[in-house]
Amino acid sequence: MTKVRSGTGSSKRTSAKKDVQSFPIVGIGGSAGSFRSLEKFFTHMSPDSGMAFVIIMHLDPDHKGHLASLVQNFTPMPVIEAEDGMPLEEDMVYIIPPNKDMGVHNRRLLLLNQSTAHKFRQQPIDYFLQSLAEDQWNKAVAIIFSGMGSDGETGVRMIKEKLGMAMVQDPATAQYDSMPLASIGTNHIDYVLSPEEMPIRLIQYLKHPVMTEDVTLSSRSEIKNKNTIDKILMLLRSQTGHDFSLYKKSTITRRIDRRIAFHQLPDYESYVTYLRENPQEINLLFNELLIGVTRFFRDEDAFISLKIKILNLLSLKNNDDPVRIWVAGCSTGEEAYSIAIILMECLEKMFDTRQPKLQIFATDLDAEAIEVARIGQYHDNIAAYVSPERLERFFIKREGCYIVKKELRELIVFAQHNLIKDAPFTRLDLLCCRNVMIYLTAELQKKLIPVFHYSLNPHGIVFMGPAETIGGFIDMFTVLDPKWKIFEKKENISSVGTLVDFPFQVSRLPVHVIRAEDSTNTLGKRTPEIAFNRILLENFTPASVLVNEKGDILYSNGKTGKFLELPTGESNVNIFKMAKDELRYVLGNIIHQAQTQKSLVQINDIKIKEDNQYRSVNLKACVLKEPDLQGLILIIFEDRGLIKKNTRKAKSDPDGQSTKVNELEKELVYTKQQLNSTIEQMETSMEELKSTNEELQSTNEELQSTNEESLTTKEEMQSLNEELMTINVQYQAKAEELSKINNDMKNLLDATEIGTIFLDNNMEILRFTPQVRQLFNLIPTDVGRPIMHIASNFELPSLKQEIQDVIEKLAVKEMEIKTDKDEWYTLRIIPYRTLDNFISGAVLTFTLITTYKQLKYKIKALQSYVANVVNSIGDAALQLDSDLNIISVNKKFLELFNVPETGVKNRSFLDFINFHLPSTNLEGLLQDCRATGKPVTTRFKLNDNTTRTFELSASPFVDEGVSEILLVMVIITD
């Protein structure tokens, strides 16, 4: 049924609200090699196109989500990573997050955890495009870029079924063409273009007046009218032989709208002209109208319910009763194979030993789809819908595809069939007609439902689509499952016969009956003309039969029992099986002559034994040339009656004459026996030849299958090679990046002039810097050797234990070492930590400190010299640092205050002087000395048994920011 679009509301709606509801949504799918395609596409896409773009990529689950920032470099449109429940807005680009599936409902993006059906993840592009098709219908667009596998193929089918548009990257421009080729193989692609050509075509298509929802009624009436639709249907019927006048006009109109937008034509009249000038467009429109979307076990719950109903049905059947199924509108065969799988499982469960014969007829109007179904080869994405047990039981796995096993394939007869005008299959136990009736008018549905009832056996089942119904014929069927539209045939419906009106009924009647009915225009009405014709046929015309080229009897007239009889065993209406012995060879001969000469052929005086007498028969045969009967053969039996014996002549004949007659009769009998034997041998040879031919055909099919498998394997190897090339390119990029990092690290280590050795947990050398060769006798081949096996230029017996302690206890160790050349180094040992915070060895760094050690020695010598100088001063003297802490004192100072040297060093001078010289305030004075850099002198008295006057002189020493103060204390007595 036609969906009511949310954007086609009243004209009173505000334009803002209308825009929000009606802008197209473009689903873009890609995999390996599609990043370059995205760059070209968005570089050429207008930023104010009025569309929303959703990118579905095959991302690594551990992907950190940098795709949005990369795509942002190619377009001024905002590019964001989708969030759960986020509403879609026009002129925005949305990216699927890693490790998520995404769908659309009411123009909102919904994120789901990745589901793995039967240990096989449903492909994310297919999943999104299916939900997009269900949500947006003709406002949905699918674009498939470069990638491996077949993801997107099912989604494209769904988009096209819902009147959307599909574009695919030209495989010649794709780095990996598997995904584009899989989508192109559906025959449902509108455009095959390079990425830079897609934007302009996309905008032109979606902006065409027939595709916009805000076109006024007057504008639409200008674009199309009823007459143009009829003209298009007439052209379709004349070229394809199929009449679509009984299909829903809304469906046909929308399909035509898409073709008009595709060719950018102004109106329907222009499209009619285009069809007449381009006959190939009629075939494309025909395929557009026949779009059938199906997959294995579509609506899985429906098939679960159907399986239960089939088990109940089979419980009522005997082992000898055949099980007959008709799958009408089978498309590419997935549904037919799904039904066959369920039937085989049910039969294996119900019948342990002898199983009833299973006959499945699968038909469709589309010859190309039937051919795909016959081959029975499907992409590996069916693993998302078929359980692993069923895949192993009913399919053969090949790289990139699954092939239906022979035992399942042979159960199904695929044939092209027009549901509207061709005869239905009868005596059915199950009639599956899903998602077909929704495209037909209500009047045609009312005609087909009684036909379905007529075709079914008692308790037969009708399985329809979820959007279909049996209409007003509830008295004909019992509802078994109202949700999944499973119905059971009711019996004893008296009105069914009057309701059944096969569209093919007239064409099946004899020619003279057709004419009589056409003259009266009333079926079943008896007139003198009809009665007259009947009397002539039954009493005054010779017995005759109408057969095809195989000898099957299609129609008989008159009393043919004198010449034909039913064979024993299984019923067979073939004239060669039913003809009496004397006629079999003659019939084969006369039919062959009629087909060869294309004229009336006659053989006279054929004798047929009847009890103890013989009947004389003349045979005539001709090939019919009437349009409805072309190719059929009419055989006429002219009965000349029984041959009477002449008794008078027999009495007068001498014995020799009678003997001669007897011999001729015996010879004739022998000849007939020889002829019969020859015919039987010829028939046996023909059967053997047929069997051999069938075996050769089977072998040819197997060879073709093997060839196709080889081609598939070749393509898979090419695909694998391309994937390896991509991985190689990635590794080369990583190698270049790693080389650059190594160069940076080398220059960094060289610039620091620090020797470094990297060890593993076994203290084996991983790598080292050139500076280490000053301490160890290392060469490049020493990588992998234990560090203790390498001779060193310094003495450190505990080196092995120090390294082991660092690895085990994770403690950092630092020490100074001296080489044989009197050079000093600081050895620092630290644990080697990986990015995952695991300890994987140790790192030894050697920093040259020879200059530092020499300066340290000089400082010590200078300090010793200063101490001697200070000690030679006759007055008490001491040295302070910048914090006024005592660095050193001379002997005179120690004697003056009668304190040991250890009790003075590193003490605060102010604390010390305040303790020994109370009420002395020197802090301000010393701070001024340090601040101004000028020497100061002061005096003060101390009364302790004797009165003494002290004179303090302070002189600052400043060296590169480090200031010290030297105090000299002189005792001055009164």
Coordinates of N, CA, C and O in Angstrom, one line a residue, residues 286-430:
F286 N 10.0 -1.5 -17.5 CA 9.5 -2.8 -17.1 C 10.2 -3.4 -15.9 O 9.5 -3.9 -15.0
N287 N 11.5 -3.3 -15.9 CA 12.3 -3.8 -14.7 C 12.0 -3.0 -13.5 O 12.0 -3.5 -12.4
E288 N 11.8 -1.7 -13.7 CA 11.5 -0.8 -12.6 C 10.2 -1.2 -11.9 O 10.0 -1.2 -10.7
L289 N 9.2 -1.6 -12.7 CA 7.9 -2.0 -12.2 C 7.9 -3.3 -11.6 O 7.0 -3.7 -10.8
L290 N 8.9 -4.2 -11.9 CA 9.0 -5.5 -11.4 C 9.9 -5.6 -10.2 O 10.3 -6.7 -9.8
I291 N 10.3 -4.5 -9.6 CA 11.3 -4.6 -8.5 C 10.7 -5.5 -7.4 O 9.6 -5.2 -6.8
G292 N 11.5 -6.5 -7.1 CA 11.0 -7.5 -6.0 C 12.1 -7.6 -5.0 O 13.3 -7.9 -5.3
V293 N 11.8 -7.3 -3.8 CA 12.8 -7.3 -2.7 C 12.5 -8.5 -1.8 O 11.4 -8.6 -1.3
T294 N 13.4 -9.4 -1.6 CA 13.2 -10.5 -0.8 C 14.6 -10.9 -0.2 O 15.6 -10.5 -0.6
R295 N 14.5 -11.8 0.9 CA 15.7 -12.3 1.4 C 15.3 -13.6 2.2 O 14.1 -13.9 2.3
F296 N 16.3 -14.4 2.6 CA 16.0 -15.6 3.3 C 15.3 -15.3 4.6 O 15.8 -14.5 5.4
F297 N 14.2 -16.0 4.8 CA 13.5 -16.0 6.1 C 13.1 -14.5 6.5 O 13.4 -14.1 7.6
R298 N 12.6 -13.8 5.5 CA 12.2 -12.4 5.8 C 11.0 -12.5 6.7 O 10.1 -13.2 6.5
D299 N 11.0 -11.7 7.8 CA 10.1 -11.8 8.9 C 10.2 -13.2 9.5 O 9.4 -14.1 9.3
E300 N 11.3 -13.4 10.2 CA 11.7 -14.7 10.8 C 10.5 -15.3 11.6 O 10.3 -16.5 11.6
D301 N 9.9 -14.5 12.4 CA 8.8 -15.0 13.2 C 7.6 -15.5 12.4 O 6.9 -16.5 12.8
A302 N 7.4 -15.0 11.2 CA 6.4 -15.5 10.3 C 6.7 -16.9 9.9 O 5.8 -17.7 9.8
F303 N 8.0 -17.2 9.6 CA 8.3 -18.5 9.1 C 8.3 -19.5 10.3 O 8.0 -20.7 10.1
I304 N 8.6 -19.0 11.5 CA 8.4 -19.9 12.7 C 7.0 -20.3 12.8 O 6.7 -21.5 13.1
S305 N 6.1 -19.3 12.7 CA 4.7 -19.7 12.8 C 4.2 -20.6 11.7 O 3.4 -21.5 11.9
L306 N 4.7 -20.3 10.4 CA 4.4 -21.2 9.3 C 4.8 -22.6 9.5 O 4.1 -23.5 9.1
K307 N 6.0 -22.8 10.1 CA 6.5 -24.1 10.3 C 5.6 -24.9 11.2 O 5.4 -26.1 10.9
I308 N 5.1 -24.3 12.2 CA 4.1 -25.0 13.1 C 2.9 -25.4 12.3 O 2.3 -26.5 12.4
K309 N 2.3 -24.5 11.5 CA 1.1 -24.8 10.7 C 1.4 -25.9 9.7 O 0.5 -26.8 9.4
I310 N 2.6 -26.0 9.1 CA 3.0 -27.0 8.1 C 3.0 -28.4 8.8 O 2.6 -29.4 8.3
L311 N 3.6 -28.4 10.0 CA 3.6 -29.7 10.8 C 2.2 -30.2 11.0 O 2.0 -31.4 10.9
N312 N 1.3 -29.3 11.4 CA -0.1 -29.7 11.6 C -0.7 -30.2 10.3 O -1.4 -31.2 10.3
L313 N -0.4 -29.6 9.2 CA -0.9 -30.0 7.9 C -0.3 -31.4 7.5 O -1.1 -32.3 7.0
L314 N 1.0 -31.6 7.7 CA 1.6 -32.9 7.3 C 1.1 -34.0 8.1 O 1.1 -35.2 7.7
S315 N 0.6 -33.7 9.3 CA 0.1 -34.8 10.2 C -1.2 -35.4 9.6 O -1.6 -36.5 10.0
L316 N -1.9 -34.7 8.7 CA -3.1 -35.2 8.1 C -2.9 -35.9 6.8 O -3.8 -36.4 6.2
K317 N -1.6 -36.0 6.3 CA -1.3 -36.6 5.0 C -0.8 -38.0 5.2 O -0.1 -38.3 6.2
N318 N -1.0 -38.8 4.2 CA -0.4 -40.1 4.1 C 1.0 -40.1 3.5 O 1.3 -39.1 2.8
N319 N 1.7 -41.2 3.7 CA 3.1 -41.2 3.1 C 3.1 -41.1 1.6 O 4.0 -40.6 0.9
D320 N 2.0 -41.7 1.0 CA 1.9 -41.7 -0.5 C 1.4 -40.4 -1.1 O 1.5 -40.2 -2.3
D321 N 0.8 -39.5 -0.3 CA 0.3 -38.3 -0.8 C 1.4 -37.3 -1.1 O 2.3 -37.0 -0.2
P322 N 1.5 -36.7 -2.3 CA 2.5 -35.7 -2.6 C 2.2 -34.4 -1.8 O 1.1 -34.1 -1.5
V323 N 3.3 -33.7 -1.6 CA 3.2 -32.3 -1.0 C 3.5 -31.3 -2.1 O 4.6 -31.3 -2.6
R324 N 2.5 -30.5 -2.4 CA 2.7 -29.5 -3.5 C 2.6 -28.1 -3.0 O 1.7 -27.8 -2.2
I325 N 3.6 -27.3 -3.4 CA 3.7 -25.9 -2.9 C 3.9 -25.0 -4.1 O 4.6 -25.4 -5.1
W326 N 3.3 -23.9 -4.1 CA 3.5 -22.9 -5.1 C 3.9 -21.6 -4.5 O 3.2 -21.0 -3.6
V327 N 5.1 -21.1 -4.8 CA 5.6 -19.8 -4.4 C 5.4 -18.8 -5.5 O 6.2 -18.8 -6.5
A328 N 4.4 -18.0 -5.4 CA 4.1 -17.0 -6.5 C 4.8 -15.7 -6.2 O 4.8 -15.2 -5.1
G329 N 5.5 -15.2 -7.2 CA 6.3 -13.9 -7.1 C 7.5 -14.2 -6.3 O 7.8 -13.5 -5.3
C330 N 8.3 -15.2 -6.7 CA 9.5 -15.7 -5.9 C 10.7 -14.8 -6.1 O 11.7 -14.9 -5.4
S331 N 10.7 -13.8 -7.0 CA 11.8 -12.9 -7.3 C 13.0 -13.7 -7.5 O 13.1 -14.6 -8.4
T332 N 14.1 -13.5 -6.8 CA 15.4 -14.2 -7.0 C 15.5 -15.5 -6.2 O 16.6 -16.0 -6.2
G333 N 14.5 -16.0 -5.7 CA 14.4 -17.3 -5.1 C 14.7 -17.5 -3.7 O 14.5 -18.6 -3.1
E334 N 15.0 -16.4 -2.9 CA 15.4 -16.6 -1.5 C 14.2 -17.2 -0.7 O 14.3 -18.1 0.1
E335 N 13.0 -16.7 -1.0 CA 11.8 -17.1 -0.3 C 11.4 -18.6 -0.7 O 11.0 -19.3 0.2
A336 N 11.6 -18.9 -1.9 CA 11.3 -20.3 -2.3 C 12.3 -21.3 -1.6 O 11.8 -22.3 -1.1
Y337 N 13.5 -20.9 -1.6 CA 14.5 -21.8 -0.9 C 14.2 -21.8 0.6 O 14.4 -22.9 1.3
S338 N 13.7 -20.7 1.2 CA 13.4 -20.7 2.6 C 12.2 -21.7 2.9 O 12.3 -22.4 3.9
I339 N 11.2 -21.6 2.0 CA 10.1 -22.6 2.2 C 10.5 -24.0 2.0 O 10.1 -24.9 2.8
A340 N 11.4 -24.3 1.0 CA 11.9 -25.6 0.8 C 12.7 -26.1 2.0 O 12.6 -27.3 2.4
I341 N 13.5 -25.3 2.7 CA 14.2 -25.7 3.9 C 13.3 -26.0 5.0 O 13.5 -27.1 5.7
I342 N 12.3 -25.2 5.2 CA 11.3 -25.5 6.2 C 10.6 -26.9 6.0 O 10.4 -27.7 6.8
L343 N 10.2 -27.1 4.7 CA 9.5 -28.3 4.3 C 10.4 -29.5 4.6 O 9.9 -30.6 5.1
M344 N 11.7 -29.4 4.2 CA 12.5 -30.6 4.4 C 12.7 -30.9 5.9 O 12.7 -32.0 6.3
E345 N 12.8 -29.8 6.7 CA 13.0 -30.0 8.1 C 11.7 -30.7 8.7 O 11.8 -31.6 9.6
C346 N 10.5 -30.2 8.2 CA 9.3 -30.8 8.7 C 9.1 -32.3 8.3 O 8.7 -33.1 9.1
L347 N 9.5 -32.6 7.0 CA 9.4 -33.9 6.6 C 10.3 -34.9 7.3 O 9.9 -36.0 7.6
E348 N 11.5 -34.4 7.6 CA 12.5 -35.2 8.3 C 12.0 -35.5 9.7 O 12.3 -36.6 10.3
K349 N 11.3 -34.6 10.3 CA 10.8 -34.7 11.6 C 9.5 -35.6 11.7 O 9.3 -36.4 12.6
M350 N 8.7 -35.5 10.6 CA 7.4 -36.2 10.6 C 7.6 -37.7 10.1 O 6.9 -38.6 10.6
F351 N 8.4 -37.9 9.1 CA 8.5 -39.2 8.5 C 10.0 -39.7 8.6 O 10.9 -39.1 8.0
D352 N 10.2 -40.7 9.4 CA 11.5 -41.2 9.6 C 12.0 -42.1 8.4 O 13.2 -42.0 8.1
T353 N 11.2 -42.8 7.8 CA 11.6 -43.7 6.7 C 11.2 -43.2 5.4 O 12.0 -42.4 4.7
R354 N 10.1 -43.5 4.9 CA 9.6 -43.1 3.6 C 8.9 -41.7 3.7 O 8.0 -41.6 4.4
Q355 N 9.4 -40.8 2.9 CA 8.9 -39.4 2.9 C 8.0 -39.2 1.7 O 8.3 -39.8 0.6
P356 N 7.0 -38.4 1.8 CA 6.1 -38.1 0.6 C 6.9 -37.3 -0.4 O 7.9 -36.6 -0.1
K357 N 6.5 -37.4 -1.6 CA 7.1 -36.6 -2.7 C 6.9 -35.1 -2.5 O 5.7 -34.7 -2.3
L358 N 7.9 -34.3 -2.6 CA 7.8 -32.9 -2.4 C 7.9 -32.2 -3.8 O 8.9 -32.4 -4.5
Q359 N 6.9 -31.4 -4.1 CA 7.0 -30.6 -5.4 C 6.8 -29.2 -5.0 O 5.7 -28.8 -4.5
I360 N 7.7 -28.3 -5.4 CA 7.7 -26.9 -5.2 C 7.8 -26.2 -6.5 O 8.7 -26.4 -7.3
F361 N 6.8 -25.3 -6.8 CA 6.8 -24.5 -8.0 C 7.0 -23.1 -7.6 O 6.3 -22.5 -6.8
A362 N 8.0 -22.5 -8.1 CA 8.4 -21.1 -7.8 C 8.3 -20.3 -9.1 O 9.0 -20.6 -10.1
T363 N 7.5 -19.2 -9.2 CA 7.2 -18.5 -10.4 C 7.4 -17.0 -10.2 O 7.2 -16.5 -9.0
D364 N 7.7 -16.3 -11.2 CA 7.8 -14.8 -11.2 C 7.7 -14.3 -12.6 O 8.0 -15.0 -13.6
L365 N 7.2 -13.1 -12.7 CA 7.1 -12.5 -14.0 C 8.5 -12.0 -14.6 O 8.6 -11.9 -15.8
D366 N 9.4 -11.8 -13.7 CA 10.8 -11.3 -14.2 C 11.6 -12.5 -14.6 O 12.1 -13.3 -13.7
A367 N 12.0 -12.6 -15.8 CA 12.8 -13.7 -16.3 C 14.2 -13.6 -15.8 O 14.8 -14.7 -15.5
E368 N 14.8 -12.4 -15.6 CA 16.1 -12.3 -15.1 C 16.2 -12.8 -13.6 O 17.1 -13.4 -13.2
A369 N 15.2 -12.4 -12.8 CA 15.1 -12.9 -11.5 C 15.0 -14.4 -11.4 O 15.6 -15.0 -10.5
I370 N 14.2 -15.0 -12.3 CA 14.1 -16.5 -12.3 C 15.4 -17.1 -12.6 O 15.8 -18.1 -12.0
E371 N 16.2 -16.5 -13.5 CA 17.5 -17.1 -13.9 C 18.5 -17.0 -12.7 O 19.2 -18.0 -12.4
V372 N 18.4 -15.9 -11.9 CA 19.2 -15.9 -10.7 C 18.8 -17.0 -9.7 O 19.6 -17.6 -9.1
A373 N 17.5 -17.2 -9.6 CA 17.0 -18.2 -8.7 C 17.4 -19.6 -9.1 O 17.8 -20.4 -8.3
R374 N 17.4 -19.8 -10.4 CA 17.9 -21.2 -10.9 C 19.3 -21.4 -10.6 O 19.7 -22.6 -10.2
I375 N 20.2 -20.4 -10.7 CA 21.6 -20.6 -10.4 C 21.8 -20.9 -8.9 O 22.6 -21.8 -8.5
G376 N 21.1 -20.2 -8.0 CA 21.1 -20.5 -6.6 C 22.4 -20.1 -5.9 O 22.9 -20.8 -5.0
Q377 N 23.0 -19.0 -6.3 CA 24.2 -18.5 -5.7 C 24.0 -17.2 -5.1 O 23.5 -16.3 -5.8
Y378 N 24.3 -17.0 -3.8 CA 24.0 -15.8 -3.1 C 25.2 -15.3 -2.3 O 26.1 -16.1 -2.0
H379 N 25.3 -14.0 -2.1 CA 26.4 -13.4 -1.4 C 26.4 -14.0 0.1 O 25.4 -14.4 0.6
D380 N 27.6 -13.8 0.7 CA 27.8 -14.4 2.0 C 27.1 -13.6 3.1 O 27.1 -14.1 4.2
N381 N 26.4 -12.5 2.7 CA 25.7 -11.8 3.8 C 24.4 -12.5 4.2 O 23.7 -12.1 5.1
I382 N 24.0 -13.6 3.5 CA 22.8 -14.4 3.9 C 23.1 -15.1 5.3 O 22.2 -15.5 5.9
A383 N 24.4 -15.1 5.7 CA 24.7 -15.7 7.0 C 24.1 -14.9 8.1 O 24.0 -15.4 9.2
A384 N 23.7 -13.7 7.9 CA 23.0 -12.9 8.9 C 21.6 -13.3 9.1 O 21.0 -13.0 10.2
Y385 N 21.0 -14.1 8.2 CA 19.6 -14.5 8.3 C 19.4 -16.0 8.3 O 18.3 -16.5 8.7
V386 N 20.4 -16.8 8.0 CA 20.3 -18.2 7.9 C 21.2 -18.8 9.0 O 22.4 -18.4 9.1
S387 N 20.7 -19.7 9.8 CA 21.5 -20.2 10.9 C 22.7 -21.0 10.4 O 22.6 -21.5 9.3
P388 N 23.7 -21.2 11.3 CA 24.9 -22.0 10.8 C 24.5 -23.4 10.5 O 25.1 -24.0 9.6
E389 N 23.5 -24.0 11.3 CA 23.1 -25.3 11.0 C 22.5 -25.5 9.6 O 22.8 -26.4 8.9
R390 N 21.7 -24.5 9.2 CA 21.1 -24.6 7.9 C 22.1 -24.3 6.8 O 22.0 -24.8 5.7
L391 N 23.0 -23.4 7.1 CA 24.0 -23.1 6.1 C 24.9 -24.3 5.8 O 25.2 -24.7 4.7
E392 N 25.2 -25.1 6.8 CA 26.0 -26.3 6.7 C 25.2 -27.4 6.0 O 25.7 -28.2 5.2
R393 N 23.9 -27.4 6.3 CA 23.0 -28.5 5.8 C 22.6 -28.3 4.4 O 22.6 -29.3 3.6
F394 N 22.4 -27.1 4.0 CA 21.7 -26.8 2.7 C 22.6 -26.0 1.7 O 22.2 -25.8 0.6
F395 N 23.8 -25.5 2.1 CA 24.6 -24.7 1.2 C 26.0 -25.1 1.2 O 26.5 -25.8 2.1
I396 N 26.7 -24.8 0.1 CA 28.1 -25.0 -0.1 C 28.8 -23.7 0.1 O 28.5 -22.7 -0.7
K397 N 29.8 -23.6 1.0 CA 30.5 -22.3 1.2 C 31.6 -22.1 0.2 O 32.4 -23.0 0.0
R398 N 31.6 -21.0 -0.4 CA 32.6 -20.5 -1.3 C 33.1 -19.2 -0.8 O 32.4 -18.5 0.0
E399 N 34.3 -18.7 -1.2 CA 34.8 -17.4 -0.8 C 33.8 -16.3 -1.3 O 33.7 -16.2 -2.5
G400 N 33.2 -15.6 -0.4 CA 32.4 -14.5 -0.8 C 30.9 -14.9 -1.1 O 30.1 -14.0 -1.4
C401 N 30.6 -16.2 -1.1 CA 29.2 -16.6 -1.5 C 28.8 -17.9 -0.9 O 29.7 -18.7 -0.4
Y402 N 27.5 -18.2 -1.0 CA 27.0 -19.5 -0.7 C 26.2 -20.1 -1.9 O 25.5 -19.3 -2.5
I403 N 26.4 -21.4 -2.2 CA 25.7 -22.0 -3.3 C 24.7 -23.0 -2.8 O 25.1 -23.9 -1.9
V404 N 23.5 -23.0 -3.3 CA 22.5 -24.0 -2.8 C 22.9 -25.4 -3.2 O 23.3 -25.6 -4.4
K405 N 22.8 -26.3 -2.3 CA 23.1 -27.7 -2.6 C 22.1 -28.3 -3.6 O 21.0 -27.9 -3.7
K406 N 22.6 -29.3 -4.3 CA 21.8 -29.9 -5.4 C 20.5 -30.5 -4.8 O 19.5 -30.4 -5.5
E407 N 20.6 -31.2 -3.7 CA 19.4 -31.8 -3.1 C 18.3 -30.8 -2.9 O 17.1 -31.1 -3.0
L408 N 18.6 -29.6 -2.5 CA 17.6 -28.6 -2.2 C 17.2 -27.9 -3.6 O 16.0 -27.6 -3.8
R409 N 18.1 -27.7 -4.4 CA 17.8 -27.1 -5.7 C 16.9 -27.9 -6.6 O 16.0 -27.4 -7.2
E410 N 17.0 -29.3 -6.5 CA 16.2 -30.1 -7.4 C 14.8 -30.2 -6.9 O 13.9 -30.8 -7.6
L411 N 14.5 -29.8 -5.7 CA 13.1 -29.8 -5.2 C 12.2 -28.7 -5.9 O 11.0 -28.9 -5.9
I412 N 12.8 -27.7 -6.4 CA 12.1 -26.5 -6.9 C 12.1 -26.4 -8.4 O 13.2 -26.6 -9.0
V413 N 11.0 -26.2 -9.0 CA 10.9 -25.9 -10.4 C 10.6 -24.4 -10.6 O 9.6 -23.9 -10.1
F414 N 11.6 -23.7 -11.1 CA 11.5 -22.2 -11.4 C 10.9 -22.0 -12.8 O 11.4 -22.6 -13.7
A415 N 10.0 -21.1 -12.9 CA 9.4 -20.8 -14.2 C 8.9 -19.4 -14.2 O 8.4 -18.9 -13.2
Q416 N 8.9 -18.8 -15.4 CA 8.3 -17.5 -15.6 C 6.8 -17.7 -15.7 O 6.3 -18.6 -16.4
H417 N 6.1 -16.9 -15.0 CA 4.6 -17.0 -14.9 C 4.0 -15.7 -14.6 O 4.4 -14.9 -13.8
N418 N 2.9 -15.4 -15.3 CA 2.1 -14.2 -15.1 C 0.9 -14.6 -14.3 O 0.0 -15.3 -14.7
L419 N 0.9 -14.1 -13.1 CA -0.2 -14.4 -12.1 C -1.6 -13.9 -12.6 O -2.6 -14.5 -12.3
I420 N -1.6 -12.9 -13.5 CA -2.8 -12.3 -13.9 C -3.5 -13.1 -15.0 O -4.7 -13.4 -15.0
K421 N -2.7 -13.6 -16.0 CA -3.3 -14.3 -17.1 C -3.0 -15.7 -17.3 O -3.6 -16.4 -18.1
D422 N -1.9 -16.2 -16.6 CA -1.6 -17.6 -16.8 C -2.3 -18.5 -15.8 O -2.7 -18.0 -14.7
A423 N -2.5 -19.8 -16.1 CA -3.3 -20.7 -15.3 C -2.5 -21.0 -14.0 O -1.3 -21.1 -13.9
P424 N -3.3 -21.1 -12.9 CA -2.6 -21.3 -11.6 C -2.3 -22.8 -11.4 O -2.8 -23.7 -12.1
F425 N -1.4 -23.1 -10.5 CA -1.1 -24.5 -10.1 C -2.2 -24.9 -9.2 O -2.8 -24.1 -8.4
T426 N -2.5 -26.2 -9.3 CA -3.7 -26.7 -8.5 C -3.2 -27.8 -7.6 O -2.1 -28.3 -7.6
R427 N -4.2 -28.3 -6.8 CA -4.0 -29.4 -5.8 C -2.8 -29.0 -4.9 O -1.9 -29.8 -4.6
L428 N -2.8 -27.8 -4.4 CA -1.7 -27.3 -3.6 C -2.0 -27.5 -2.1 O -3.1 -27.4 -1.6
D429 N -0.9 -27.8 -1.3 CA -1.0 -27.8 0.1 C -0.5 -26.5 0.7 O -1.0 -26.1 1.8
L430 N 0.3 -25.7 0.0 CA 0.7 -24.4 0.5 C 0.8 -23.5 -0.7 O 1.5 -23.8 -1.7

